[in-house]
Coordinates of C-alpha atoms in Angstrom, one line a residue:
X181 CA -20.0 15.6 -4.2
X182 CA -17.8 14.8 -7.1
X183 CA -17.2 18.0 -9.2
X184 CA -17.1 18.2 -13.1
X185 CA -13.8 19.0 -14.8
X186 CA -13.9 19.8 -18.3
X187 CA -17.2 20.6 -20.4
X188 CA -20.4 18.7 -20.2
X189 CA -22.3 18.8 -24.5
X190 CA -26.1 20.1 -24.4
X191 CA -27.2 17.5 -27.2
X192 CA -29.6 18.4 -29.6
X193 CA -33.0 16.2 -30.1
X194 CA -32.6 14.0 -33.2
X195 CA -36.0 14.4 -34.8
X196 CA -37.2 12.2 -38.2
X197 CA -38.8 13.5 -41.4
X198 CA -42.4 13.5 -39.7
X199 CA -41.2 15.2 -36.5
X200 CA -40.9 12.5 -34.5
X201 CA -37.8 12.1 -31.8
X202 CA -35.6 9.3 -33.6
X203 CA -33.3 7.7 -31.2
X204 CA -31.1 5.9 -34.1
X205 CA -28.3 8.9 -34.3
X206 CA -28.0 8.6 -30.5
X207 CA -25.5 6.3 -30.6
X208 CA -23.2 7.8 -33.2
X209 CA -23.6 11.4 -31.6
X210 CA -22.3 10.0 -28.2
X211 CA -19.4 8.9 -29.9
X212 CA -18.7 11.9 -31.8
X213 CA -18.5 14.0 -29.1
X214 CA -15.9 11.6 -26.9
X215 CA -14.0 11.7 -29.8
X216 CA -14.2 15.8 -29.2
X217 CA -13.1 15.6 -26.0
X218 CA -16.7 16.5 -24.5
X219 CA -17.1 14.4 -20.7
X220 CA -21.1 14.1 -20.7
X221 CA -24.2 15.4 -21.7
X222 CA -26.7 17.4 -20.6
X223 CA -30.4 15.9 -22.4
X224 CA -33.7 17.7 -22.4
X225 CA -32.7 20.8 -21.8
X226 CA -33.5 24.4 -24.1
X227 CA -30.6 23.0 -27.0
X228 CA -32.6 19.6 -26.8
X229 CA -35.9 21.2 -27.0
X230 CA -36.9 19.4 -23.8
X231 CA -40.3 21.8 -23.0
X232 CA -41.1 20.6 -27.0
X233 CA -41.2 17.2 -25.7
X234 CA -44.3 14.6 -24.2
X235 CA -42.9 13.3 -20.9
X236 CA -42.6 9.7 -22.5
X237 CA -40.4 11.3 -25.2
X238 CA -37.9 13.0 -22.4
X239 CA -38.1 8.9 -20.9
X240 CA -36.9 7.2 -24.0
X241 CA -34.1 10.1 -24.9
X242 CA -32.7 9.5 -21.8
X243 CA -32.9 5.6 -21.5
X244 CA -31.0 5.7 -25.1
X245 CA -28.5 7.7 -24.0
X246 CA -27.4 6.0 -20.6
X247 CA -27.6 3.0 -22.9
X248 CA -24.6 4.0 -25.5
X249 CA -22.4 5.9 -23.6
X250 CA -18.9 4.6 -22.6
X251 CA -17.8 4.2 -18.5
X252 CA -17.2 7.3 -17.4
X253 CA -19.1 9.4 -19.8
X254 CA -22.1 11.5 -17.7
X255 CA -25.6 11.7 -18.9
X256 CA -27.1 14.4 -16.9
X257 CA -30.9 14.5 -17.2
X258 CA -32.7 18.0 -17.2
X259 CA -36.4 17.2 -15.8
X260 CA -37.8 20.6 -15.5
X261 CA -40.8 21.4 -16.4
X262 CA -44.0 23.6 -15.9
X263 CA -45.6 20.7 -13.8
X264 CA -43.6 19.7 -10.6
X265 CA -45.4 16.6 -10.1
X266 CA -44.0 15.9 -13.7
X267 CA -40.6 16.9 -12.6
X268 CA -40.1 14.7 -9.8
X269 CA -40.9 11.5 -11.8
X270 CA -38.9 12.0 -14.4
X271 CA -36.3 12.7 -11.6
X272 CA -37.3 9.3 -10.3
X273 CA -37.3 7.6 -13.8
X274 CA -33.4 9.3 -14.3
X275 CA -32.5 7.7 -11.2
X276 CA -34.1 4.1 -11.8
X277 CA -32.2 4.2 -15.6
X278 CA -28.8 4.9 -14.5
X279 CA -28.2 8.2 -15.1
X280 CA -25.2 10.3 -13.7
X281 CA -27.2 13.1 -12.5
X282 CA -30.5 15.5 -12.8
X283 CA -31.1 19.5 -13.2
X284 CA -33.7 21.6 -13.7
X285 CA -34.2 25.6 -14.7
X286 CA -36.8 27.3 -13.5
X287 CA -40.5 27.4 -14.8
X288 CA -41.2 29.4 -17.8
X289 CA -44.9 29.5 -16.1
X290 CA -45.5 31.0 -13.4
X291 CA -42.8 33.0 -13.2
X292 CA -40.3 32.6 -10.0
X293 CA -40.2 36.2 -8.4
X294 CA -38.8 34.7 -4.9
X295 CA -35.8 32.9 -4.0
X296 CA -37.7 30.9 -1.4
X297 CA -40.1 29.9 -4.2
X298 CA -37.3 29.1 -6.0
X299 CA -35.7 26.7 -3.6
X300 CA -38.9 25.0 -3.0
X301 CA -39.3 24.4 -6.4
X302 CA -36.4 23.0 -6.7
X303 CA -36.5 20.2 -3.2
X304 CA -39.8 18.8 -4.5
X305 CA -37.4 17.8 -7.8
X306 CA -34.8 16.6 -6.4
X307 CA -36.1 14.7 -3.6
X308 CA -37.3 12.0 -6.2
X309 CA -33.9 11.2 -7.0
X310 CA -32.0 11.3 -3.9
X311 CA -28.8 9.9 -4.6
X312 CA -28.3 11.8 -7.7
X313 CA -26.3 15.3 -7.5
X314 CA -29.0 17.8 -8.8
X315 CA -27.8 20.8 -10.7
X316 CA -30.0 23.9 -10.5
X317 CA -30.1 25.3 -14.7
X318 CA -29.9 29.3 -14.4
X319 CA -30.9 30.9 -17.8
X320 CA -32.9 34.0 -16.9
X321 CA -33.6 34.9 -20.7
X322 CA -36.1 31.5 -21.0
X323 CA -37.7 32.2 -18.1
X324 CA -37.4 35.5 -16.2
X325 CA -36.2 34.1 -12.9
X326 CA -33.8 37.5 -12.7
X327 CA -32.8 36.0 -8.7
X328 CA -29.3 36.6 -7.2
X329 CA -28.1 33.3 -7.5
X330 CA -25.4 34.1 -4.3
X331 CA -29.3 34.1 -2.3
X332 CA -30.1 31.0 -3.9
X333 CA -27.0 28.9 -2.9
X334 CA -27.5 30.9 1.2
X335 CA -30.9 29.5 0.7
X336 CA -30.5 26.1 -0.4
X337 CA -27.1 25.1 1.3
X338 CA -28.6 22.7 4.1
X339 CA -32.3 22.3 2.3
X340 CA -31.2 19.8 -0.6
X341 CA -29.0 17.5 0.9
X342 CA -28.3 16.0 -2.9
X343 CA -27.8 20.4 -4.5
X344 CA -24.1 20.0 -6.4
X345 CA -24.5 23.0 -7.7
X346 CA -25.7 25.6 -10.6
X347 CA -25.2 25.5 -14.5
X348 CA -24.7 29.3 -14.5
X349 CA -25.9 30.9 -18.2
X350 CA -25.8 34.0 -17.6
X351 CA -23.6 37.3 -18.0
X352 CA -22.6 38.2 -14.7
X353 CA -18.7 36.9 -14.1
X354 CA -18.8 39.2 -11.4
X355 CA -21.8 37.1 -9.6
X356 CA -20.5 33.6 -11.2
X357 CA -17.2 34.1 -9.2
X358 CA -18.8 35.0 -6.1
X359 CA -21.3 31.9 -6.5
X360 CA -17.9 30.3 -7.4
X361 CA -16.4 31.3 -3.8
X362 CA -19.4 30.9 -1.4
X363 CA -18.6 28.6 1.3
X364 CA -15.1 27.6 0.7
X365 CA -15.8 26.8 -2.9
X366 CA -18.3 24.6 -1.6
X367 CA -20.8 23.6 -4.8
X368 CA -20.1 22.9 -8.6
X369 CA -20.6 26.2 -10.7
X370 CA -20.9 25.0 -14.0
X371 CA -19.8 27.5 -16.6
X372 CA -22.5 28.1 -19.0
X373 CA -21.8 30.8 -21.9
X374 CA -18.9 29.1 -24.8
X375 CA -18.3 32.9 -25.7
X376 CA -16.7 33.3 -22.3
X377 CA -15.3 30.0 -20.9
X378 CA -11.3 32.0 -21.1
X379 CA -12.5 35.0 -18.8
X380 CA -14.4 32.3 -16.5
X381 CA -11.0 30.5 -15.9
X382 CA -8.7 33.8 -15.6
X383 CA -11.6 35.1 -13.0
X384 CA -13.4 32.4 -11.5
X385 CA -11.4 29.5 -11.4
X386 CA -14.0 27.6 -12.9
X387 CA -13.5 23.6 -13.8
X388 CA -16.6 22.6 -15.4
X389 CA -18.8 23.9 -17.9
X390 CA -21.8 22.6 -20.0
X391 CA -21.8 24.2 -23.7
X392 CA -24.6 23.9 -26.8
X393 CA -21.7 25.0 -29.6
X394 CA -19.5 22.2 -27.9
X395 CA -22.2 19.9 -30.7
X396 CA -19.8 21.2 -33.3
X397 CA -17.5 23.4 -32.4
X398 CA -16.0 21.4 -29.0
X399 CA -12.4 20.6 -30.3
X400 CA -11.8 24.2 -29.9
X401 CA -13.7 24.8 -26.8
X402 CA -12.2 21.7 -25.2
X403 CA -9.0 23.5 -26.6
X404 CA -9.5 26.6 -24.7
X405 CA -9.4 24.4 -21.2
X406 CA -6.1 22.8 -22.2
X407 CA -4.2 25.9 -23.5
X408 CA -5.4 27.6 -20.2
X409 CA -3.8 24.3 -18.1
X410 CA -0.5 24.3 -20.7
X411 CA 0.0 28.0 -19.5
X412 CA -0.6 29.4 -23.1
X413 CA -2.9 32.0 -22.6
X414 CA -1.9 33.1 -26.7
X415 CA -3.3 30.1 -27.3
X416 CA -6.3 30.1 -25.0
X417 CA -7.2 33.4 -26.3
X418 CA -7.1 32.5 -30.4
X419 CA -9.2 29.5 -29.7
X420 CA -11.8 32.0 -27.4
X421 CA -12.0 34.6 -30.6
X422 CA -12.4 31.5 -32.7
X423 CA -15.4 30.5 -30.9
X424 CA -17.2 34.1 -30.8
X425 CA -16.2 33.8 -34.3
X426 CA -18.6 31.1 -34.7
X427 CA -21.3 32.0 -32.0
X428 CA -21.6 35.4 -34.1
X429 CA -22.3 33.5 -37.5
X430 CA -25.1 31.3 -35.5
X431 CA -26.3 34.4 -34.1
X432 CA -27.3 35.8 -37.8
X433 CA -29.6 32.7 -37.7
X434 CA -31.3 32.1 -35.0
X435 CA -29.2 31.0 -32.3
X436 CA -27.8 27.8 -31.4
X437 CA -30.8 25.6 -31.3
X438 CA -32.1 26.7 -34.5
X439 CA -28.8 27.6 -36.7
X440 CA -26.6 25.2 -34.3
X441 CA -28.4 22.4 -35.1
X442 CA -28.5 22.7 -39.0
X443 CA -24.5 22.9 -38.8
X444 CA -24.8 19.6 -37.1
X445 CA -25.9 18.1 -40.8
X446 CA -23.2 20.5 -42.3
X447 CA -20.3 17.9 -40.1
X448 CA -22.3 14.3 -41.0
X449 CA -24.6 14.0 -38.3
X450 CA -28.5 15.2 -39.5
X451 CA -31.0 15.3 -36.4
X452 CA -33.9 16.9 -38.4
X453 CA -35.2 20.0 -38.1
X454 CA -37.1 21.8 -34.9
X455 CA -40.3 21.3 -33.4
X456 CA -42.8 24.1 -33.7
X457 CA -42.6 27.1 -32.7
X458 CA -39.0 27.5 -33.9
X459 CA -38.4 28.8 -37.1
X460 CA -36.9 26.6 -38.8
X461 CA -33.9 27.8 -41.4
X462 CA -34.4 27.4 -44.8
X463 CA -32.1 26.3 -47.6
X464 CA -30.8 29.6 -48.7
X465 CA -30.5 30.1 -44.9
X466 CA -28.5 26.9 -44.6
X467 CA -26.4 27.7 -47.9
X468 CA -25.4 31.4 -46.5
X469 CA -24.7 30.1 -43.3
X470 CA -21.9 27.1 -44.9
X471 CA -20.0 30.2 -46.6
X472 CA -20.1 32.0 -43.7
X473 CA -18.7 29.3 -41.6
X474 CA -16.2 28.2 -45.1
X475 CA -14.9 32.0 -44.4
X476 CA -13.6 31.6 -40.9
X477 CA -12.4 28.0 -41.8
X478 CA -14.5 26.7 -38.9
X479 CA -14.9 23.5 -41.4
X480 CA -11.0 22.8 -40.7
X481 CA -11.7 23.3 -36.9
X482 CA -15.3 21.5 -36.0
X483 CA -15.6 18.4 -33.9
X484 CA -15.1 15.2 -36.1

């Protein structure tokens, strides 16, 4: 299967004032981030608030997105949810609209304790979208599936004849490389963490990645990938500090998906505010955030 080089955007869900997903800013967002050098999207997943969302919601986010984006521009679909039966239509639906490919992460309920139960989670998905590469999504903090993910690809290399590979969010460079190496170099290991994409490349080799700061902040991760290929690791390593610059002012709010989205109206784009249960910043939140984010210059910096 075709591997992904550069780094895949985890889009946030364009909500209006009543909390409803509004689909109008779908069109300009694609084109912001081409403009940023992003090479897909990945909908529906945690930045998109996808377990937030009615299964008819997750259908019409992703037909509007296959619908604006230019040739060549992936829309990965991320159909997971706590219903499997669910899953695997919405794996069909991705399929029958067009979409570049499908992923899911495990369950938040019941939790996965077993690689086997893993894998068969996983083949009922993918199976209703055959010819699309499906990415497993491994974020142990949203769900608990702690599993060796070197078991996972022994386990599943034969099972899911359409398995590209693993969207790997999660700490372990030690256990991304080795994922990285199994079988030749055999599947896709998506990088998943922005505050490490420079050690992934220097370790791992790694060509692909899919980011949630790339919303706003990919001209300098996109950066990091082409100071690595120019040789100019100087470089590659002010743009990596840069970025855990930024990640660390998110972090005083919330996290990406709460704080990250807010900066998103801060650059032009406004996709509303998050769905319950998030906390959603408040204005004095928002106004300490901009002068945090004015004192690293990240204004100068963010995508365009």
């Amino acid at each position: 299967m075709e591997k992904i080089i550069g780094l895949i955007d985890a889009p946030f869900t364009p909500f209006d004032a009543h909390g409803e997903v509004n689909l109008e800013p779908i069109e300009a967002y694609a084109r912001l981030l081409e403009r940023n050098g992003l090479k897909g999207v990945f909908i529906n997943g945690s930045s998109g608030e996808g377990y937030l969302l009615t299964d008819d919601e997750r259908r019409a986010l992703a037909e509007r997105w296959v619908s604006v984006v230019r040739p060549g521009f992936k829309v990965i679909v991320h159909v997971g949810s706590t219903c499997v039966k669910a899953s695997r239509q919405l794996a069909e639906h991705a399929a029958a609209i067009g979409a570049w490919g499908i992923g899911a992460m495990a369950p938040p309920f019941p939790k996965v304790n077993r690689v086997a139960e893993l894998v068969d989670y996983c083949a009922e998905i993918a199976a209703g979208a055959p010819g699309l590469p499906f990415y497993f999504y491994h974020i142990p903090a949203f769900n608990g599936a702690y599993l060796s993910m070197v078991d996972f690809l022994k386990a599943v290399d034969g099972r899911i004849p359409n398995f590209a590979g693993i969207k790997y969010t999660y700490e372990s460079l030690y256990e991304y490389n080795q994922c990285r190496l199994y079988g030749g170099g055999k599947f896709d290991m998506l990088h998943g963490q922005d505050e490490t994409i420079l050690p992934s490349l220097a370790m791992g080799g790694a060509q692909g990645g899919i980011g949630g700061t790339t919303n706003y902040n990919g001209r300098c991760l996109t950066g990091i990938l082409d100071a690595w290929a120019a040789g100019d690791l100087e470089k590659a390593r002010e743009l990596q500090n840069f970025a855990q610059d930024v990640i660390n002012v998110i972090c005083h709010y919330r996290g990406n998906i709460v704080a990250g989205k807010r900066i998103m109206k801060l650059i032009g784009l406004d996709l509303g505010k998050n769905r319950t249960p998030f906390q959603n910043m408040t204005d004095e939140e928002e106004a300490r955030m901009k002068a945090e984010l004015d004192a690293i210059g990240f204004f100068d910096r963010c995508n365009k």
